[in-house]
Coordinates of N, CA and C in Angstrom, one line a residue:
M1 N 0.8 -1.2 0.0 CA 0.0 0.0 0.0 C 0.9 1.2 0.0
E2 N 0.8 2.1 -1.0 CA 1.6 3.3 -1.1 C 0.9 4.4 -0.4
V3 N 1.6 5.0 0.6 CA 1.0 6.1 1.4 C 2.1 7.2 1.5
H4 N 1.5 8.4 1.8 CA 2.4 9.5 2.1 C 2.4 9.8 3.6
P5 N 3.5 9.8 4.2 CA 3.6 9.9 5.7 C 3.2 11.3 6.1
T6 N 2.0 11.6 6.1 CA 1.5 12.9 6.5 C 0.4 12.7 7.6
R7 N 0.1 13.8 8.3 CA -0.9 13.7 9.3 C -2.3 13.5 8.7
L8 N -2.5 14.1 7.5 CA -3.7 13.9 6.8 C -3.9 12.5 6.4
E9 N -2.8 11.9 5.9 CA -2.9 10.5 5.5 C -3.1 9.6 6.7
L10 N -2.5 9.9 7.8 CA -2.8 9.1 9.1 C -4.2 9.2 9.5
L11 N -4.8 10.4 9.4 CA -6.2 10.5 9.7 C -7.1 9.7 8.8
R12 N -6.7 9.7 7.5 CA -7.5 9.0 6.5 C -7.4 7.5 6.8
L13 N -6.2 7.0 7.1 CA -6.0 5.6 7.4 C -6.8 5.2 8.7
R14 N -6.8 6.0 9.7 CA -7.6 5.7 10.9 C -9.1 5.6 10.6
R15 N -9.5 6.5 9.8 CA -11.0 6.5 9.4 C -11.3 5.2 8.6
R16 N -10.4 4.8 7.7 CA -10.6 3.6 7.0 C -10.6 2.4 7.9
K17 N -9.8 2.4 8.9 CA -9.8 1.2 9.9 C -11.1 1.2 10.7
A18 N -11.5 2.4 11.1 CA -12.8 2.5 11.8 C -14.0 2.0 11.0
L19 N -13.9 2.3 9.7 CA -15.0 1.9 8.8 C -14.9 0.3 8.6
A20 N -13.7 -0.2 8.5 CA -13.5 -1.6 8.3 C -14.0 -2.4 9.5
D21 N -13.7 -1.8 10.7 CA -14.2 -2.4 12.0 C -15.7 -2.4 12.0
G22 N -16.3 -1.3 11.6 CA -17.8 -1.2 11.6 C -18.4 -2.2 10.6
I23 N -17.8 -2.3 9.4 CA -18.4 -3.3 8.4 C -18.3 -4.7 9.0
A24 N -17.1 -5.0 9.6 CA -16.9 -6.4 10.1 C -18.0 -6.7 11.2
D25 N -18.3 -5.7 12.1 CA -19.3 -5.9 13.1 C -20.7 -6.1 12.5
I26 N -21.0 -5.4 11.4 CA -22.3 -5.6 10.8 C -22.4 -7.0 10.2
L27 N -21.3 -7.4 9.5 CA -21.3 -8.7 8.9 C -21.4 -9.8 9.9
Q28 N -20.7 -9.5 11.1 CA -20.8 -10.5 12.2 C -22.2 -10.7 12.7
K29 N -22.9 -9.6 12.8 CA -24.4 -9.6 13.2 C -25.2 -10.4 12.2
D30 N -24.9 -10.1 10.9 CA -25.6 -10.8 9.9 C -25.4 -12.3 9.9
L31 N -24.1 -12.6 10.2 CA -23.7 -14.0 10.3 C -24.5 -14.7 11.4
E32 N -24.5 -14.0 12.6 CA -25.2 -14.6 13.7 C -26.7 -14.8 13.4
T33 N -27.3 -13.8 12.7 CA -28.7 -14.0 12.3 C -28.9 -15.1 11.4
L34 N -28.0 -15.3 10.4 CA -28.1 -16.4 9.5 C -28.0 -17.8 10.2
I35 N -27.1 -17.8 11.2 CA -26.9 -19.1 11.9 C -28.1 -19.4 12.7
I36 N -28.7 -18.4 13.4 CA -30.0 -18.7 14.1 C -31.1 -19.2 13.1
S37 N -31.2 -18.6 12.0 CA -32.2 -19.0 11.0 C -31.8 -20.4 10.5
L38 N -30.6 -20.7 10.3 CA -30.2 -22.1 9.9 C -30.6 -23.1 10.9
I39 N -30.4 -22.8 12.2 CA -30.8 -23.8 13.2 C -32.3 -24.0 13.2
E40 N -33.1 -22.9 13.0 CA -34.5 -23.0 13.0 C -35.0 -23.8 11.8
F41 N -34.4 -23.6 10.6 CA -34.8 -24.3 9.4 C -34.4 -25.8 9.5
R42 N -33.3 -26.1 10.1 CA -32.9 -27.5 10.3 C -33.8 -28.2 11.3
Q43 N -34.3 -27.5 12.3 CA -35.2 -28.1 13.2 C -36.5 -28.4 12.5
K44 N -37.0 -27.4 11.7 CA -38.2 -27.6 10.9 C -38.0 -28.8 9.9
A45 N -36.9 -28.9 9.3 CA -36.6 -30.0 8.3 C -36.6 -31.3 9.1
A46 N -36.0 -31.3 10.3 CA -36.0 -32.6 11.1 C -37.4 -33.0 11.5
A47 N -38.2 -32.0 11.8 CA -39.6 -32.3 12.2 C -40.4 -32.9 11.0
F48 N -40.2 -32.3 9.8 CA -40.9 -32.8 8.6 C -40.4 -34.2 8.2
K49 N -39.1 -34.4 8.4 CA -38.5 -35.8 8.1 C -39.2 -36.8 9.0
T50 N -39.3 -36.4 10.3 CA -40.0 -37.4 11.3 C -41.4 -37.6 10.9
Q51 N -42.2 -36.6 10.6 CA -43.6 -36.7 10.2 C -43.7 -37.5 8.9
L52 N -42.8 -37.3 7.9 CA -42.8 -38.0 6.6 C -42.5 -39.5 6.9
H53 N -41.5 -39.7 7.7 CA -41.2 -41.1 8.0 C -42.4 -41.9 8.7
E54 N -43.1 -41.2 9.6 CA -44.2 -41.8 10.3 C -45.3 -42.0 9.3
K55 N -45.6 -41.0 8.4 CA -46.6 -41.1 7.4 C -46.4 -42.3 6.4
M56 N -45.1 -42.4 6.0 CA -44.7 -43.5 5.0 C -44.9 -44.8 5.7
N57 N -44.5 -44.9 7.0 CA -44.6 -46.2 7.7 C -46.1 -46.6 7.8
H58 N -46.9 -45.6 8.1 CA -48.3 -45.8 8.3 C -48.9 -46.3 6.9
A59 N -48.5 -45.6 5.9 CA -49.0 -45.9 4.5 C -48.6 -47.4 4.2
Y60 N -47.4 -47.7 4.5 CA -46.9 -49.0 4.1 C -47.6 -50.1 4.9
S61 N -47.9 -49.8 6.2 CA -48.6 -50.8 7.1 C -50.0 -50.9 6.5
S62 N -50.7 -49.8 6.2 CA -52.0 -49.9 5.6 C -52.1 -50.7 4.3
Y63 N -51.0 -50.5 3.5 CA -51.0 -51.2 2.2 C -50.8 -52.7 2.5
M64 N -49.9 -53.1 3.4 CA -49.7 -54.5 3.7 C -51.0 -55.1 4.2
E65 N -51.7 -54.4 5.1 CA -53.0 -54.9 5.6 C -54.0 -55.1 4.5
G66 N -54.1 -54.1 3.6 CA -55.0 -54.2 2.5 C -54.7 -55.3 1.5
E67 N -53.4 -55.5 1.3 CA -52.9 -56.6 0.4 C -53.3 -57.9 1.0
M68 N -53.1 -58.0 2.3 CA -53.5 -59.3 2.9 C -55.0 -59.6 2.8
I69 N -55.8 -58.5 2.9 CA -57.2 -58.7 2.8 C -57.7 -59.0 1.4
A70 N -57.2 -58.2 0.4 CA -57.6 -58.4 -1.0 C -56.8 -59.4 -1.7
G71 N -55.6 -59.7 -1.3 CA -54.7 -60.6 -2.0 C -53.8 -59.9 -3.0
A72 N -52.6 -60.4 -3.2 CA -51.6 -59.8 -4.0 C -52.1 -59.5 -5.5
I73 N -52.8 -60.5 -6.0 CA -53.3 -60.4 -7.4 C -54.3 -59.3 -7.6
T74 N -55.3 -59.3 -6.7 CA -56.3 -58.3 -6.7 C -55.8 -56.9 -6.5
T75 N -54.8 -56.8 -5.5 CA -54.1 -55.5 -5.3 C -53.4 -55.0 -6.5
R76 N -52.8 -55.9 -7.2 CA -52.1 -55.5 -8.4 C -53.1 -55.0 -9.5
E77 N -54.2 -55.8 -9.6 CA -55.2 -55.4 -10.6 C -55.8 -54.0 -10.3
L78 N -56.0 -53.8 -9.0 CA -56.5 -52.5 -8.5 C -55.6 -51.3 -8.9
S79 N -54.3 -51.6 -8.7 CA -53.3 -50.6 -9.0 C -53.2 -50.3 -10.5
M80 N -53.4 -51.3 -11.3 CA -53.3 -51.2 -12.7 C -54.6 -50.5 -13.3
S81 N -55.7 -50.6 -12.6 CA -56.9 -50.0 -13.1 C -57.2 -48.6 -12.5
A82 N -56.4 -48.2 -11.5 CA -56.6 -46.9 -10.9 C -56.1 -45.8 -11.9
Q83 N -56.8 -44.7 -11.9 CA -56.5 -43.6 -12.7 C -55.2 -43.0 -12.3
T84 N -54.3 -42.6 -13.3 CA -53.0 -42.0 -13.0 C -53.2 -40.6 -12.5
Q85 N -52.5 -40.2 -11.5 CA -52.5 -38.9 -10.9 C -51.3 -38.1 -11.4
N86 N -51.5 -37.1 -12.3 CA -50.4 -36.3 -12.8 C -50.1 -35.2 -11.8
L87 N -48.8 -35.1 -11.4 CA -48.4 -34.2 -10.4 C -47.3 -33.2 -11.1
D88 N -47.2 -32.0 -10.6 CA -46.2 -31.1 -11.0 C -45.8 -30.3 -9.8
V89 N -44.6 -29.7 -9.9 CA -44.1 -28.8 -8.8 C -43.9 -27.4 -9.4
E90 N -44.6 -26.5 -8.8 CA -44.5 -25.1 -9.1 C -43.4 -24.5 -8.2
V91 N -42.4 -23.8 -8.9 CA -41.3 -23.3 -8.1 C -41.5 -21.7 -8.1
G92 N -41.5 -21.2 -6.9 CA -41.6 -19.7 -6.8 C -40.4 -19.2 -6.0
A93 N -40.5 -18.0 -5.6 CA -39.4 -17.4 -4.8 C -40.0 -16.4 -3.8
A94 N -39.3 -16.2 -2.7 CA -39.7 -15.3 -1.7 C -38.5 -14.8 -1.0
K95 N -38.6 -13.6 -0.3 CA -37.5 -13.1 0.4 C -37.5 -13.7 1.8
G96 N -36.3 -14.2 2.2 CA -36.2 -14.7 3.6 C -35.4 -13.8 4.5
V97 N -34.6 -14.4 5.3 CA -33.8 -13.7 6.3 C -32.8 -12.8 5.6
L98 N -32.6 -11.6 6.0 CA -31.7 -10.6 5.4 C -32.0 -10.4 3.9
G99 N -33.2 -10.6 3.5 CA -33.6 -10.4 2.1 C -33.1 -11.5 1.2
L100 N -32.6 -12.6 1.8 CA -32.1 -13.8 1.0 C -33.2 -14.4 0.2
P101 N -33.1 -14.5 -1.1 CA -34.1 -15.2 -1.9 C -34.2 -16.7 -1.6
I102 N -35.4 -17.2 -1.3 CA -35.5 -18.6 -1.1 C -36.6 -19.2 -2.0
S103 N -36.4 -20.5 -2.3 CA -37.3 -21.1 -3.2 C -38.6 -21.6 -2.5
I104 N -39.7 -21.5 -3.2 CA -41.0 -22.0 -2.7 C -41.5 -23.1 -3.6
F105 N -41.7 -24.3 -3.1 CA -42.2 -25.4 -3.9 C -43.6 -25.7 -3.6
H106 N -44.4 -25.8 -4.6 CA -45.8 -26.1 -4.4 C -46.2 -27.2 -5.3
L107 N -46.7 -28.3 -4.7 CA -47.1 -29.5 -5.4 C -48.5 -29.3 -6.0
T108 N -48.6 -29.4 -7.3 CA -49.9 -29.2 -7.9 C -50.4 -30.5 -8.6
K109 N -51.7 -30.7 -8.7 CA -52.2 -31.8 -9.4 C -53.0 -31.3 -10.7
Q110 N -52.6 -31.8 -11.8 CA -53.1 -31.3 -13.1 C -54.6 -31.6 -13.2
K111 N -55.1 -32.6 -12.5 CA -56.5 -32.9 -12.5 C -56.8 -33.7 -11.2
D112 N -57.2 -33.0 -10.2 CA -57.5 -33.6 -8.9 C -58.9 -34.1 -8.8
E113 N -59.0 -35.4 -9.0 CA -60.3 -36.0 -8.9 C -60.6 -36.7 -7.5
G114 N -59.5 -36.7 -6.7 CA -59.7 -37.3 -5.4 C -59.5 -38.8 -5.4
I115 N -59.2 -39.4 -4.3 CA -58.9 -40.8 -4.1 C -60.2 -41.6 -4.5
A116 N -61.3 -41.1 -4.1 CA -62.6 -41.9 -4.3 C -62.9 -42.1 -5.8
T117 N -62.5 -41.1 -6.6 CA -62.8 -41.2 -8.0 C -61.8 -42.1 -8.7
R118 N -60.5 -42.0 -8.3 CA -59.5 -42.7 -8.9 C -59.5 -44.2 -8.5
L119 N -60.0 -44.5 -7.4 CA -60.1 -45.9 -6.9 C -61.6 -46.3 -6.8
N120 N -61.9 -47.5 -7.1 CA -63.3 -48.0 -6.9 C -63.4 -48.4 -5.5
I121 N -63.9 -47.5 -4.6 CA -64.0 -47.8 -3.2 C -64.8 -49.0 -2.9
L122 N -65.8 -49.3 -3.7 CA -66.6 -50.5 -3.4 C -65.8 -51.8 -3.5
D123 N -64.8 -51.8 -4.4 CA -64.0 -53.0 -4.6 C -62.7 -52.9 -3.9
T124 N -62.4 -51.8 -3.3 CA -61.0 -51.6 -2.7 C -61.1 -51.6 -1.2
P125 N -60.3 -52.4 -0.5 CA -60.3 -52.5 0.9 C -60.0 -51.1 1.5
F126 N -60.5 -50.8 2.6 CA -60.3 -49.4 3.2 C -58.8 -49.2 3.5
Q127 N -58.1 -50.2 3.8 CA -56.7 -50.0 4.1 C -55.9 -49.5 2.9
L128 N -56.3 -50.0 1.7 CA -55.6 -49.6 0.5 C -55.9 -48.1 0.2
V129 N -57.2 -47.8 0.4 CA -57.6 -46.4 0.2 C -56.9 -45.4 1.1
E130 N -56.8 -45.9 2.4 CA -56.0 -45.1 3.4 C -54.6 -45.0 3.0
A131 N -54.0 -46.1 2.5 CA -52.6 -46.0 2.1 C -52.4 -45.0 1.0
A132 N -53.3 -45.0 0.0 CA -53.2 -44.1 -1.1 C -53.3 -42.6 -0.6
S133 N -54.2 -42.4 0.3 CA -54.4 -41.1 0.9 C -53.1 -40.6 1.6
E134 N -52.6 -41.5 2.4 CA -51.3 -41.2 3.1 C -50.2 -40.9 2.2
I135 N -50.1 -41.6 1.1 CA -49.0 -41.3 0.1 C -49.2 -40.0 -0.5
E136 N -50.4 -39.6 -0.8 CA -50.6 -38.2 -1.3 C -50.2 -37.2 -0.3
E137 N -50.5 -37.4 0.9 CA -50.1 -36.4 2.0 C -48.6 -36.4 2.1
A138 N -48.0 -37.6 1.9 CA -46.5 -37.7 2.0 C -45.9 -36.9 0.9
L139 N -46.5 -36.9 -0.3 CA -45.9 -36.1 -1.4 C -45.8 -34.6 -1.1
N140 N -46.9 -34.1 -0.4 CA -46.8 -32.7 0.0 C -45.7 -32.5 1.0
F141 N -45.5 -33.4 1.9 CA -44.4 -33.3 2.9 C -43.1 -33.3 2.2
I142 N -43.0 -34.2 1.2 CA -41.7 -34.2 0.4 C -41.4 -32.9 -0.3
A143 N -42.4 -32.3 -0.9 CA -42.3 -31.0 -1.5 C -41.8 -30.0 -0.5
K144 N -42.5 -30.0 0.7 CA -42.1 -29.0 1.7 C -40.7 -29.3 2.2
L145 N -40.4 -30.5 2.4 CA -39.0 -30.9 2.8 C -38.0 -30.4 1.8
A146 N -38.3 -30.6 0.5 CA -37.3 -30.2 -0.5 C -37.2 -28.6 -0.5
E147 N -38.3 -27.9 -0.2 CA -38.2 -26.5 -0.1 C -37.3 -26.1 1.1
L148 N -37.5 -26.8 2.2 CA -36.7 -26.4 3.4 C -35.2 -26.7 3.1
M149 N -34.9 -27.9 2.5 CA -33.5 -28.2 2.2 C -32.9 -27.2 1.2
A150 N -33.7 -26.8 0.3 CA -33.1 -25.7 -0.7 C -32.8 -24.4 0.1
T151 N -33.7 -24.1 1.0 CA -33.5 -22.9 1.8 C -32.2 -23.0 2.7
I152 N -32.1 -24.2 3.3 CA -30.9 -24.5 4.1 C -29.6 -24.3 3.3
R153 N -29.6 -24.9 2.0 CA -28.4 -24.7 1.2 C -28.1 -23.2 0.9
E154 N -29.2 -22.5 0.6 CA -29.0 -21.0 0.4 C -28.4 -20.3 1.6
I155 N -28.9 -20.7 2.8 CA -28.4 -20.0 4.0 C -26.9 -20.5 4.2
L156 N -26.6 -21.7 4.0 CA -25.2 -22.2 4.2 C -24.3 -21.5 3.2
E157 N -24.7 -21.3 2.0 CA -23.9 -20.5 1.0 C -23.7 -19.1 1.5
M158 N -24.7 -18.5 2.0 CA -24.6 -17.1 2.5 C -23.7 -17.0 3.7
I159 N -23.8 -18.0 4.6 CA -23.0 -18.1 5.8 C -21.5 -18.2 5.4
S160 N -21.2 -19.0 4.4 CA -19.9 -19.2 3.9 C -19.3 -17.9 3.3
L161 N -20.2 -17.2 2.6 CA -19.8 -15.9 2.0 C -19.5 -14.9 3.1
K162 N -20.4 -14.8 4.1 CA -20.2 -13.8 5.2 C -18.9 -14.1 5.9
R163 N -18.6 -15.4 6.2 CA -17.4 -15.7 6.9 C -16.2 -15.3 6.1
R164 N -16.2 -15.6 4.8 CA -15.1 -15.2 4.0 C -14.9 -13.7 4.0
Q165 N -16.0 -12.9 4.0 CA -15.9 -11.5 4.0 C -15.3 -11.0 5.4
I166 N -15.8 -11.6 6.4 CA -15.3 -11.2 7.8 C -13.9 -11.5 7.9
N167 N -13.5 -12.7 7.5 CA -12.1 -13.1 7.6 C -11.2 -12.2 6.8
R168 N -11.6 -11.8 5.6 CA -10.8 -11.0 4.8 C -10.6 -9.6 5.4
I169 N -11.6 -9.1 6.0 CA -11.5 -7.8 6.7 C -10.7 -7.9 7.9
R170 N -10.9 -8.9 8.8 CA -10.3 -9.0 10.1 C -8.8 -9.5 10.0
F171 N -8.6 -10.3 9.1 CA -7.2 -11.0 9.0 C -6.4 -10.5 7.9
K172 N -6.9 -9.6 7.0 CA -6.1 -9.1 5.9 C -6.1 -7.6 5.9
I173 N -7.4 -7.0 5.7 CA -7.5 -5.6 5.5 C -7.1 -4.8 6.8
I174 N -7.7 -5.2 7.9 CA -7.4 -4.5 9.2 C -5.9 -4.6 9.6
P175 N -5.3 -5.8 9.5 CA -3.9 -5.9 9.8 C -3.0 -5.1 8.9
Q176 N -3.4 -5.0 7.6 CA -2.6 -4.1 6.7 C -2.7 -2.7 7.1
L177 N -4.0 -2.3 7.4 CA -4.2 -0.9 7.9 C -3.4 -0.6 9.1
D178 N -3.4 -1.5 10.1 CA -2.7 -1.4 11.4 C -1.2 -1.2 11.1
A179 N -0.7 -2.0 10.2 CA 0.8 -1.9 9.9 C 1.1 -0.6 9.2
T180 N 0.2 -0.2 8.3 CA 0.4 1.1 7.6 C 0.3 2.3 8.5
I181 N -0.7 2.2 9.4 CA -0.8 3.3 10.4 C 0.4 3.4 11.3
R182 N 0.9 2.2 11.7 CA 2.1 2.2 12.6 C 3.3 2.8 11.8
Y183 N 3.4 2.4 10.5 CA 4.5 2.9 9.7 C 4.5 4.4 9.6
V184 N 3.3 5.0 9.3 CA 3.1 6.4 9.2 C 3.4 7.1 10.5
E185 N 3.0 6.5 11.6 CA 3.2 7.1 13.0 C 4.7 7.1 13.3
L186 N 5.4 6.0 12.9 CA 6.9 6.0 13.1 C 7.6 7.1 12.3
I187 N 7.2 7.2 11.1 CA 7.8 8.2 10.2 C 7.5 9.6 10.8
L188 N 6.3 9.9 11.2 CA 5.9 11.2 11.7 C 6.6 11.5 13.0
E189 N 6.8 10.4 13.9 CA 7.6 10.6 15.1 C 9.0 10.9 14.8
E190 N 9.6 10.2 13.8 CA 11.0 10.5 13.4 C 11.1 12.0 12.9
I191 N 10.1 12.4 12.1 CA 10.1 13.7 11.6 C 10.1 14.8 12.7
E192 N 9.2 14.5 13.7 CA 9.0 15.4 14.8 C 10.3 15.4 15.6
R193 N 11.0 14.2 15.8 CA 12.2 14.2 16.5 C 13.3 15.0 15.8
Q194 N 13.4 14.8 14.5 CA 14.4 15.6 13.7 C 14.1 17.1 13.7
D195 N 12.8 17.4 13.7 CA 12.4 18.9 13.8 C 12.8 19.4 15.1
A196 N 12.6 18.6 16.2 CA 12.9 19.1 17.5 C 14.4 19.3 17.6
I197 N 15.2 18.4 17.0 CA 16.7 18.6 17.1 C 17.1 19.8 16.3
R198 N 16.5 20.1 15.2 CA 16.8 21.3 14.4 C 16.5 22.5 15.1
V199 N 15.3 22.5 15.8 CA 14.9 23.7 16.6 C 15.9 23.9 17.7
R200 N 16.3 22.9 18.4 CA 17.3 23.1 19.5 C 18.6 23.6 18.9
V201 N 19.0 23.1 17.8 CA 20.3 23.6 17.2 C 20.2 25.0 16.8
L202 N 19.1 25.4 16.2 CA 18.8 26.8 15.8 C 18.8 27.7 17.1
Q203 N 18.2 27.3 18.1 CA 18.1 28.1 19.4 C 19.5 28.2 19.9
R204 N 20.3 27.2 19.9 CA 21.6 27.3 20.5 C 22.5 28.2 19.6
K205 N 22.4 28.1 18.3 CA 23.1 29.1 17.4 C 22.7 30.5 17.7
R206 N 21.4 30.7 17.9 CA 21.0 32.1 18.1 C 21.6 32.6 19.4
K207 N 21.6 31.7 20.4 CA 22.2 32.2 21.7 C 23.7 32.5 21.6
E208 N 24.3 31.6 20.8 CA 25.8 31.9 20.6 C 26.0 33.2 19.8
R209 N 25.2 33.5 18.8 CA 25.3 34.7 18.1 C 25.0 35.9 19.0
A210 N 24.0 35.7 19.9 CA 23.7 36.8 20.8 C 24.8 37.1 21.8
L211 N 25.5 36.0 22.2 CA 26.6 36.2 23.2 C 27.8 36.9 22.5
K212 N 28.0 36.6 21.2 CA 29.1 37.2 20.5 C 28.9 38.7 20.2
T213 N 27.6 39.0 20.0 CA 27.3 40.4 19.7 C 27.1 41.3 21.0
A214 N 27.1 40.6 22.1 CA 26.8 41.3 23.3 C 28.1 42.1 23.8

């Protein structure tokens, strides 16, 4: 860093350091906010995973019970005759913590006719209908879980960026400014010392001339 060892330059450097300290503090607060949000979203994701696991287990149990009642062949025939449910995922965006854009996933059905319409309830054991309903609910949980995981990835990337910015300021920019400030201070101290010596020499010479002319 090329600097001019002047008091004006020293003042400018000190202001730059104060600004760097302030920016680092703001970034640190942002980082703490992001970490808190990350913890909250991870807790939500863990809760959704637990609910999804329970719902899938319940659906599987209902399916197995229904298959035992109807028989494997009948169950297969029912699955082949059931109307196909076409699903799609609409992806949107919203502003999250610190204005961070986050993805919003919404599971949509191109033609929602309901379980009762797609399955012949009169010929289908209740357990199989319940299993199909549980699976549909599980799909919504999967979409929400995917949304949460995408948000978590966005927050992790922002945390990584904030940490790099903080480290660059605290461990590169500020130390460089400190070293430059100290360098300018030493130069100014040396200039002041040399000026003080010159003043004393001039004062002594004046006294000597005054004594000679007296």
